[in-house]
XYZ file of C-alpha atoms in Angstrom:
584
model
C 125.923 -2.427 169.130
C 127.771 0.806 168.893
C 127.198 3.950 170.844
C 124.839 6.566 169.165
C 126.741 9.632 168.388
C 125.325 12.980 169.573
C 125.446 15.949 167.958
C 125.124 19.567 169.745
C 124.639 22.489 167.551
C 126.033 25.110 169.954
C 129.301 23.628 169.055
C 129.338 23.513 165.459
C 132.766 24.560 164.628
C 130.921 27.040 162.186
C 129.548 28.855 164.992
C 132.516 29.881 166.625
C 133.711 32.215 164.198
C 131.778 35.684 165.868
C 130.644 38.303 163.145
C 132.601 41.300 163.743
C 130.754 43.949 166.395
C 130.961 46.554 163.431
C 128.492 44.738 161.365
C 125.028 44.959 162.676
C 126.196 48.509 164.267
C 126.352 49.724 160.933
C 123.007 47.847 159.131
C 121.199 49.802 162.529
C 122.414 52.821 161.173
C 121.867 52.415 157.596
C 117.889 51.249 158.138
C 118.129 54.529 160.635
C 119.397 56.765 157.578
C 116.801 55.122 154.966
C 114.180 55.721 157.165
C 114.925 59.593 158.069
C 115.530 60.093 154.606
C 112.054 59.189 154.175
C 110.302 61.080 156.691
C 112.443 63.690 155.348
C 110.778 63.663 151.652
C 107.540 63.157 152.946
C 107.678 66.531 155.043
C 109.255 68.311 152.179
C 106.561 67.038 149.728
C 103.571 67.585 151.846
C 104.591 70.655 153.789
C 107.703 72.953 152.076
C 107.102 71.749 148.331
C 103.582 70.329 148.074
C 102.992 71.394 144.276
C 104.286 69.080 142.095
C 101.957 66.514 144.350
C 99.224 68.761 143.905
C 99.547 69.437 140.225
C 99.431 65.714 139.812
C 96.212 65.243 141.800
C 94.816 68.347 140.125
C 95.193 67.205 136.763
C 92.797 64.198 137.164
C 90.032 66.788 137.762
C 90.648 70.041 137.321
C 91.679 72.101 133.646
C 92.391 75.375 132.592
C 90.274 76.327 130.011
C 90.744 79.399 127.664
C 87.565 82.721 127.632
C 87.810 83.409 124.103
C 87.885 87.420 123.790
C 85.284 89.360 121.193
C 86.749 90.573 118.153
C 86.536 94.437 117.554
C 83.440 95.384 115.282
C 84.548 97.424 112.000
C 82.126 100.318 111.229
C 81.884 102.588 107.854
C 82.396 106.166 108.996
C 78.962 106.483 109.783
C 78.707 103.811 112.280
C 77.346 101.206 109.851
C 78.150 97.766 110.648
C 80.694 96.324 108.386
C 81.932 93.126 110.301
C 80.777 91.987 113.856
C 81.314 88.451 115.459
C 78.897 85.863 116.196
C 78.694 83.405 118.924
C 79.330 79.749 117.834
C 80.824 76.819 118.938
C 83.668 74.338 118.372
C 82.823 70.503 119.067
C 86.150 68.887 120.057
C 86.936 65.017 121.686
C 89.437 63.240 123.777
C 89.475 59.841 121.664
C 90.663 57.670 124.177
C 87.846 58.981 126.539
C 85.061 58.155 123.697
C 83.306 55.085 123.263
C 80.382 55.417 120.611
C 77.412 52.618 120.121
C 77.119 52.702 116.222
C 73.325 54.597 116.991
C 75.332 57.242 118.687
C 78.050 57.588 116.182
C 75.380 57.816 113.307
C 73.466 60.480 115.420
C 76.606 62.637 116.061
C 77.486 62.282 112.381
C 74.520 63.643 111.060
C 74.470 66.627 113.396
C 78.414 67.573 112.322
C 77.215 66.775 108.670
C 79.575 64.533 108.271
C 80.126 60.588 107.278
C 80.517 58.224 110.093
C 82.910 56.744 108.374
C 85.382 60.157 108.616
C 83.777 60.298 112.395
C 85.088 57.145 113.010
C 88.642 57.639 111.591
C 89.309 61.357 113.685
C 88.332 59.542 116.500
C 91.349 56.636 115.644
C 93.736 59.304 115.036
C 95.619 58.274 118.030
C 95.809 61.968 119.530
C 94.605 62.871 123.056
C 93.096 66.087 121.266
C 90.876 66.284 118.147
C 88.621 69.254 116.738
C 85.666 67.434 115.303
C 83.703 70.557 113.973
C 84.374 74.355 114.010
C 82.101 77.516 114.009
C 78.923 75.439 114.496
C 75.514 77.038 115.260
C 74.382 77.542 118.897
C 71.285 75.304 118.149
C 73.022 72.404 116.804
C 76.034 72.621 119.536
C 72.768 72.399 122.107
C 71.474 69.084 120.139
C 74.972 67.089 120.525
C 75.163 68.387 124.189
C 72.044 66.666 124.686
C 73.695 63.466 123.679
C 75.436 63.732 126.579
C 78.674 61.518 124.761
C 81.094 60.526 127.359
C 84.951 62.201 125.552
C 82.933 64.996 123.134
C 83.339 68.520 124.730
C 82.619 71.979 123.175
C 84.344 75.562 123.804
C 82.953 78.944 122.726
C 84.011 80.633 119.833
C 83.583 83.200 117.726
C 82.548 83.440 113.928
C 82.977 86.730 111.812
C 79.999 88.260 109.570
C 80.062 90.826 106.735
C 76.642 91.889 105.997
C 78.188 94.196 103.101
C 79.182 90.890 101.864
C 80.850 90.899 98.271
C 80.159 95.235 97.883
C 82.875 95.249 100.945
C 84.815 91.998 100.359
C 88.262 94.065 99.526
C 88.109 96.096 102.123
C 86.998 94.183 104.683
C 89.187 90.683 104.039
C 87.758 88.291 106.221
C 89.328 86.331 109.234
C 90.147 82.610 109.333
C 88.328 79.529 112.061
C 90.948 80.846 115.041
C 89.496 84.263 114.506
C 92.482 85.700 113.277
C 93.060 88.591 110.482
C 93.774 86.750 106.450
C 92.616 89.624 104.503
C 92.311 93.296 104.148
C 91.115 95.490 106.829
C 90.956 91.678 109.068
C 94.371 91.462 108.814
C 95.960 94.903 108.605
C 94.495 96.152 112.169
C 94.708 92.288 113.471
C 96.627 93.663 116.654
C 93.606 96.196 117.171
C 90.594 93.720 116.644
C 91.808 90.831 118.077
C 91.807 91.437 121.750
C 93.302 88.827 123.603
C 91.829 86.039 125.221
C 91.300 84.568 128.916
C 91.267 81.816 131.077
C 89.581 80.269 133.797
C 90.123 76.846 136.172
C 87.193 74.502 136.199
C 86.473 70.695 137.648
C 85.105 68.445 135.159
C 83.935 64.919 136.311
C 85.046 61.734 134.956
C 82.846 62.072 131.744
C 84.307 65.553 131.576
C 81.195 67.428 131.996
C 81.926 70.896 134.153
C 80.601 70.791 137.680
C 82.306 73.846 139.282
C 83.973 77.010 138.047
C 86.986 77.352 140.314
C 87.769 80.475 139.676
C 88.597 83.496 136.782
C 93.084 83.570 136.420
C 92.502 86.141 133.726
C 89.868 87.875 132.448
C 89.780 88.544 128.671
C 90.234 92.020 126.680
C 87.938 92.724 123.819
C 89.218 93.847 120.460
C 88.712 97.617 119.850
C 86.181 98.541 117.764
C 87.402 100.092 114.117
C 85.923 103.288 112.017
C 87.156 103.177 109.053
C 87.289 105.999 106.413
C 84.647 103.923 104.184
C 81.441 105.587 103.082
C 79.111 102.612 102.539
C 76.666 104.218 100.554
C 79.465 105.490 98.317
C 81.310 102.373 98.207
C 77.890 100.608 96.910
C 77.532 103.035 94.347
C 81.373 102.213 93.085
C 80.747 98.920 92.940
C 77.650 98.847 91.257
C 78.767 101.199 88.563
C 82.075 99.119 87.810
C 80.464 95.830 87.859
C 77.666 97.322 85.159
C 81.088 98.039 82.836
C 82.749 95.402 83.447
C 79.599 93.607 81.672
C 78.853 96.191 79.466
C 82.653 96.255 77.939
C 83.386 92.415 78.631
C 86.380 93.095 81.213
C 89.052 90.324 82.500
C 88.585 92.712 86.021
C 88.099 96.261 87.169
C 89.105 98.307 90.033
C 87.862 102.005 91.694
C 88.971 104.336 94.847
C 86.856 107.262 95.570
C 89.333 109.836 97.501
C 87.878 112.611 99.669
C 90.106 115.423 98.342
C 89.898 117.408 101.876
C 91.340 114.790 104.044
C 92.958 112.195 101.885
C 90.313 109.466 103.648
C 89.357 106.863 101.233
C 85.364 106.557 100.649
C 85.254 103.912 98.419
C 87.289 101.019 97.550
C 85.893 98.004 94.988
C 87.332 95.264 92.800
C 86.077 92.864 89.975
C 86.279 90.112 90.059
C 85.190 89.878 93.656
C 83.399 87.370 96.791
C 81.741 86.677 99.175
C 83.252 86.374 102.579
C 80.580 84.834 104.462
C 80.934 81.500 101.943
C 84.485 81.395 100.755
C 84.473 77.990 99.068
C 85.672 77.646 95.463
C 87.866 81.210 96.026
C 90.420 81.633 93.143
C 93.153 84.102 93.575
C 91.517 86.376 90.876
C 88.530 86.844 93.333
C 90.677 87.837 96.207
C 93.530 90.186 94.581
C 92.565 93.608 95.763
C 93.683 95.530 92.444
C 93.694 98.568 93.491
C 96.400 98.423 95.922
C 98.284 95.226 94.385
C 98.155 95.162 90.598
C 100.730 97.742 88.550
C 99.858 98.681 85.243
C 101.170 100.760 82.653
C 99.195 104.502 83.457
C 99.641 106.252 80.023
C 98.201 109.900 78.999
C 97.154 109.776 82.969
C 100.815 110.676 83.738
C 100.787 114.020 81.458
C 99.386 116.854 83.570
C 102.425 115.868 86.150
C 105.366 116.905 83.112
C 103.027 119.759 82.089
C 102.865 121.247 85.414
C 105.930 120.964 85.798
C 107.190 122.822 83.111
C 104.669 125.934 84.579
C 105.916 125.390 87.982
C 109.872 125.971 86.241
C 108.518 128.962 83.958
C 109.224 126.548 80.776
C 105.823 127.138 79.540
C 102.609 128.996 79.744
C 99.372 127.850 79.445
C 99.029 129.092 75.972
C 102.307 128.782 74.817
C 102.389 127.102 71.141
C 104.202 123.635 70.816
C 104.074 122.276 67.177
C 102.928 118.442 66.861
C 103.566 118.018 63.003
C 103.509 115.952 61.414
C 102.161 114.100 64.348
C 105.116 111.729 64.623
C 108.944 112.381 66.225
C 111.677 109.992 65.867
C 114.341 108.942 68.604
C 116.752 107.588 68.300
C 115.774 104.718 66.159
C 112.573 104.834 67.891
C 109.422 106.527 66.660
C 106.415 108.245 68.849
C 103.039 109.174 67.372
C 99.962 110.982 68.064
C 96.742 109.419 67.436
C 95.179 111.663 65.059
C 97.464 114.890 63.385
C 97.302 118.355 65.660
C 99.506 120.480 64.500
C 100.491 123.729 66.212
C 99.023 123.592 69.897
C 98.646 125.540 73.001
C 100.073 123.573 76.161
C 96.312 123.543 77.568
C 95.130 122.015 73.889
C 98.214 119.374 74.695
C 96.655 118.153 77.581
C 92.767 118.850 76.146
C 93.826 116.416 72.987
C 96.473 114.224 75.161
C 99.072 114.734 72.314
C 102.495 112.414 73.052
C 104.453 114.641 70.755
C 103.175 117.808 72.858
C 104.019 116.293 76.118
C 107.767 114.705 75.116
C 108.544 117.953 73.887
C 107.695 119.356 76.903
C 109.373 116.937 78.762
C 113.080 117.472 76.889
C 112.810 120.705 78.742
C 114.080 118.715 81.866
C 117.168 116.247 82.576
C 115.900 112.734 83.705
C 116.742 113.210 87.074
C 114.106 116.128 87.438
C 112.001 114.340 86.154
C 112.470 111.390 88.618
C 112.397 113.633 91.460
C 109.324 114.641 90.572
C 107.717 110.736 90.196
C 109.450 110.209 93.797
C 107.871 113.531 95.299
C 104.659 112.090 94.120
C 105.087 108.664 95.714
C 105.706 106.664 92.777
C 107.821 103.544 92.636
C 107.126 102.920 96.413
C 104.012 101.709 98.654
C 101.683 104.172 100.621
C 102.125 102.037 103.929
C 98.405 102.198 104.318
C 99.271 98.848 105.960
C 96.941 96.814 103.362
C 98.999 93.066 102.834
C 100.867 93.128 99.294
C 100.370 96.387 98.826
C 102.631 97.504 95.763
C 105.092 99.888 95.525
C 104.985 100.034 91.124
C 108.640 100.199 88.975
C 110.224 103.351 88.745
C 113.845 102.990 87.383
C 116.890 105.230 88.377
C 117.121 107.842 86.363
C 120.581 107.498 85.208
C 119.349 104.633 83.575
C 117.454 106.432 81.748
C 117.904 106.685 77.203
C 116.464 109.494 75.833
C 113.390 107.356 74.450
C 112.439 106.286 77.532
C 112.464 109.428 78.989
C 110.033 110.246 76.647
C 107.750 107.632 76.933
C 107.985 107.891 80.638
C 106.524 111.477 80.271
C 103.224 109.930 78.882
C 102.986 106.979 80.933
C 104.902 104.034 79.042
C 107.727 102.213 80.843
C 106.588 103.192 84.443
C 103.700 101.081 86.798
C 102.174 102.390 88.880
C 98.911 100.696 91.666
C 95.362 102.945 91.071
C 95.276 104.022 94.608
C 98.817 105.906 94.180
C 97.505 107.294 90.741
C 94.249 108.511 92.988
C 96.548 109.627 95.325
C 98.928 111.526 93.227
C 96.510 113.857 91.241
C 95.510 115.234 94.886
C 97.991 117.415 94.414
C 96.187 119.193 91.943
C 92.733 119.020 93.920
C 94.185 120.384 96.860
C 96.243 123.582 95.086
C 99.619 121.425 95.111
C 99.419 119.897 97.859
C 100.313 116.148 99.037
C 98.900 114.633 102.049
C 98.612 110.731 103.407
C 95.933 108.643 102.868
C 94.142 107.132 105.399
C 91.672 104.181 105.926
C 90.622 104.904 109.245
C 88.302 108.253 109.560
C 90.162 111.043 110.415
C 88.800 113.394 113.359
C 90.531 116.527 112.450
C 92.133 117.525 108.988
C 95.484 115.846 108.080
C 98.901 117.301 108.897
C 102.268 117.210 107.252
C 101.409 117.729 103.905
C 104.215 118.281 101.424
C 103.774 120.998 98.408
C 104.944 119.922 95.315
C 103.400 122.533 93.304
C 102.135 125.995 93.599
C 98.523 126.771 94.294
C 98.461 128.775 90.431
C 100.037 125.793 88.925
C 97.343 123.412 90.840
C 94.942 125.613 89.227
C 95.902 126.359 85.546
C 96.012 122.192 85.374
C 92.670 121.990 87.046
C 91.643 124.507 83.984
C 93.474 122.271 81.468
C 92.285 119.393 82.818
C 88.487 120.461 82.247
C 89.384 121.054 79.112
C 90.280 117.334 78.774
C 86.917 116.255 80.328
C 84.871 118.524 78.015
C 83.798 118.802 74.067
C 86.911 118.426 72.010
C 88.684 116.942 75.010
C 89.164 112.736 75.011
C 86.421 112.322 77.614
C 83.546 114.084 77.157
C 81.407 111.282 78.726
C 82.774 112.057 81.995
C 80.563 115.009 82.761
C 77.804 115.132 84.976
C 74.695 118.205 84.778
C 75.358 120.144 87.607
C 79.198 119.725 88.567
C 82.129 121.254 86.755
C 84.835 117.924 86.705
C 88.147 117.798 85.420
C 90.462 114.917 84.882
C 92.399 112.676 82.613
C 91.779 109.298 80.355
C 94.380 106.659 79.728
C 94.977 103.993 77.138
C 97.599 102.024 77.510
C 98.727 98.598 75.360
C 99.301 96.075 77.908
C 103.029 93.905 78.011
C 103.202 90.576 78.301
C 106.292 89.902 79.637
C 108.788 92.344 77.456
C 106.897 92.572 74.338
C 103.455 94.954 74.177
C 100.235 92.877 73.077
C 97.400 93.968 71.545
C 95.223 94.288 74.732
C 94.782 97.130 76.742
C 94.244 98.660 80.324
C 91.751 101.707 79.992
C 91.542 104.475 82.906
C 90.742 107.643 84.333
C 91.309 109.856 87.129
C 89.461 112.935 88.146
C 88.087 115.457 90.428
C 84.889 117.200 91.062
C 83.381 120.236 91.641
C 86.534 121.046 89.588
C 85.335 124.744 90.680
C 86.401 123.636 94.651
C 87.168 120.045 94.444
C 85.762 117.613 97.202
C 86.464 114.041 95.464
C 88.867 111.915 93.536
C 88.001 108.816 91.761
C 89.696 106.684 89.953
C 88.641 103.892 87.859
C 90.590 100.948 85.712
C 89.207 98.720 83.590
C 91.426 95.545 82.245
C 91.101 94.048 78.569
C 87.921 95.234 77.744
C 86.655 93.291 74.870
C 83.395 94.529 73.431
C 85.037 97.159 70.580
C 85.728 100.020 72.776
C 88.997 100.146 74.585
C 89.936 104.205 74.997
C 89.612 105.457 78.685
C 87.046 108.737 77.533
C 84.937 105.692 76.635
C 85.126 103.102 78.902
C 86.283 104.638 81.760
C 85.178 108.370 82.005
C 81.359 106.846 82.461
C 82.036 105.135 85.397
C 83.600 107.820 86.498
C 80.694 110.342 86.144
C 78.351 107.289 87.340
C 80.137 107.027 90.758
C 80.884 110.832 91.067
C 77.271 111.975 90.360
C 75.968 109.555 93.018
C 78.753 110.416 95.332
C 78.489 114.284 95.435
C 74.565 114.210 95.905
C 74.841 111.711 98.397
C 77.648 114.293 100.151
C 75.227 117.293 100.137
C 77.447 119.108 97.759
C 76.036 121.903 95.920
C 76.389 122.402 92.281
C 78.724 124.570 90.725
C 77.202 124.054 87.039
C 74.301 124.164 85.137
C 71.853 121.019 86.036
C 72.061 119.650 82.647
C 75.135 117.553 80.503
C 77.656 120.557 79.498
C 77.267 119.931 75.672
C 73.281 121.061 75.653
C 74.466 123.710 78.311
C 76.967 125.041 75.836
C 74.247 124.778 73.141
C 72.114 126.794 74.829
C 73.973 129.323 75.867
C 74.523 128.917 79.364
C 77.669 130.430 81.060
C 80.259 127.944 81.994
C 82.582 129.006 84.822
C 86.437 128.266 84.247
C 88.670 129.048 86.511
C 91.558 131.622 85.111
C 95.072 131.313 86.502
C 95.949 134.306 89.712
């Protein structure tokens, strides 16, 4: 039997190879490293830098949540509310947060009027935000809170009202679900209405319900309220008076600005078509064009008193000097002009009185093109007014030294220029306010403007206030612009409308005048597009609105009279004196 064999571990031959001293030295002083590295970050995190740590462990609770601010309220210039906001609120969900039994989602449907089915797919969007309804009612905002829905939240906001509705609707504009300016007056003073909103930190529980308001990080600023030049009373009586037209003559659309001749503040601005901007649904963009600052038309005869006065500024002419019209056509060129009906000879008064074209060109030859272009440019043609309105229009006024000799003849009576209504209005203040051009404003003025530039004298302001009387009275072409008790004066036009660069047989009738013509107080202007009922000539479908708005618009001023209290043609019948003012 051989011996058993014994084996010692101690003195495996493996075992005698030692591991080098270095070794575990330097494993010591590696786990030493690791774990003062560690200690290290821990300090740092908790004690130097503990924000990032508490950002995290704030965001599972806590949220910032934006104070809407109130929108500036926009007054007539009597303090009569034009737009104010309303309370309302906006129902918005975190989808992944909301989990709706189908008697739930039906009930939640209903009260945000919509079908379960759309619920349903807004809530599958995939987003961590959606908006689920805007600018709804206090009441029903209440009813959904009561649901108490695990992911559906609601914020305050605000919605705007116009309770001049459509009589305003150009003026005003309207603002959009955020609140912010689209429109007119809305979006022109945006940066003075809007205000600018707040915030405050709250702590919302799992379901996401508030339960503390932390505290205020900034309060919000209110919009500034806004006064605006508008007379409301005046501005209903405008539109009243132009939507009875447009019916009366058939119109495609209409426009009116009533100008207060002392300050250049605008009382009245209306379109037609117009809206309503409390229910904008179904808005085409012939309701919302504000024509009387964006559309350009062809002026016509409304242009002649400018040429006429002046050629009395320049000593060409005198009020009575004779300029023959026969045989009531003159050729340029290869070009021919024509009066409407034969004149003959004529004073330079009876030029404007019968709104001769032959009268006025020849007055017009009396000056090169470029005078005559200087004066359109003195009286803000061919550029905007920078009242600030959105697409306001600046009109087509060529260079002169383009000019042929035909179309500076045509120019002089209002063919081959455009021009917006409000710089028409604006323009013929010159004559209300003894030559004198001043800024207009939409905002209400709290002392008389400054910086008004002269263009003509006060006795040339003057003589074409008598000529222009002349126009709005028997044998003049609007006759049907006079109202019993106030001396007016002012011009008609009738001009052929183009269709791209060829004239059609539509047309754009207009007038523009002032009253008490004796010491005048208002402008107004009025436009009426493609009337279609027979009668297309300004003195007839024009002038009337004109003396409908300017009638209603002096008595509601408190001005006095300056003429006898009945129409001028029975007052001339009857022998009554009528005052015209004689040139000094």
């Amino acid at each position: 039997m051989s011996k058993q064999r014994t084996v010692t571990f101690n003195h495996n031959p493996l075992l005698r190879h030692g591991l080098p001293t270095w070794r575990p030295r330097a494993v010591m002083l590696a786990l030493m490293a690791c774990s003062l590295a560690l200690i290290g970050r821990s300090m740092y995190l908790q004690g130097v830098n503990n924000e990032f740590l508490q950002a995290k462990g704030e965001s599972r609770y806590a949220r910032v949540l934006e104070v809407p601010a109130t929108r500036g309220r926009v007054t007539d210039r009597h303090g009569d509310m034009l737009a104010v906001s309303t309370p309302v609120r906006s129902i918005w969900a975190i989808p992944t947060d909301v989990n709706l039994t189908p008697p739930d989602a039906r009930k939640l449907a209903g009260l945000l009027e919509m079908d379960v089915q759309e619920l349903n797919r807004r809530l599958a969007a995939g987003r961590d935000f959606v908006y689920l309804k805007r600018q709804l009612s206090p009441e029903t905002a209440q009813q959904i809170a009561d649901l108490k829905l695990a992911g559906i939240h609601q914020q305050q906001e605000y919605r705007r009202y116009y309770p001049g509705g459509e009589v305003m609707a150009h003026v005003l504009g309207f603002t959009g679900v955020d609140d912010k300016g689209q429109e007119g007056v809305e979006l022109a003073f945006d940066g003075i209405l809007a205000g600018k909103s707040g915030a405050r930190r709250v702590i919302r529980d799992r379901r996401g319900q508030i339960i503390e308001d932390v505290e205020a990080i900034r309060a919000p600023r209110d919009g500034q309220d806004l006064a605006l030049s508008i007379d409301a009373k005046i501005q209903y009586l405008a539109y009243s008076a132009l939507r009875q037209a447009m019916q009366t003559h058939k119109a495609k659309a209409g426009a009116s600005v009533v100008l207060d001749a002392r300050t250049g503040e605008v009382l009245a601005l209306v379109n037609a078509p117009t809206y309503n901007p409390n229910n904008r649904t179904n808005l085409s963009g012939a309701q919302l064009r504000n024509r009387v600052l964006t559309d350009v038309y062809e002026p016509g005869s409304i242009m002649k008193p400018f040429i006429v006065s002046l050629a009395l500024e320049r000593g060409k002419v005198q009020p009575g000097t004779i300029i023959d019209t026969s045989p009531g056509r003159l050729t340029i060129g290869r070009a021919t002009i024509s009066d409407s009906h034969r004149h003959g000879a004529l004073t330079v008064a009876q030029v404007i009185q019968k709104s001769s074209n032959i009268g006025t060109v020849k007055v017009a030859f009396n000056f090169s093109p470029d005078e005559m272009w200087r004066l359109y440019d003195d009286l803000g043609f061919g550029k905007p007014l920078n009242l600030g309105f959105p697409g306001e229009a600046g009109g087509r006024l060529r260079p002169a030294k383009t000019w042929k000799p035909i179309e500076q003849a045509t120019m002089s009576y209002g063919h081959g220029i455009s021009v917006s209504l409000i710089q028409m209005a604006h323009a013929y203040l010159v004559f209300a306010r003894d030559g004198e051009l001043v800024p207009l404003s939409l905002t209400r003025l709290d002392a008389p403007p400054v910086g008004g530039k002269h263009i003509f004298s006060a006795a040339t302001a003057r003589d074409m206030r008598g000529m222009l009387e002349l126009a709005s009275g028997p044998g003049g072409t609007a006759p049907q612009a006079q109202i019993a008790g106030y001396r007016v004066a002012g011009k008609t036009g009738t001009a052929i409308k183009l269709d791209g660069a060829h004239y059609t047989n539509k047309y754009v009738s207009s007038y523009v005048g002032l009253a008490p013509a004796s010491d005048p107080r208002l402008i107004v202007a009025v436009m009426i597009d493609e009337p279609s009922a027979g009668q297309y000539y300004g003195g007839a479908v024009a002038a009337p609105v004109f003396a409908q708005i300017t009638e209603g618009a002096l008595r509601a001023l408190g001005v006095a009279p300056d003429a006898p209290l009945v129409p001028l043609q029975l007052a001339q019948k009857q022998g009554a004196v009528v005052p015209v003012r004689e040139r000094m």
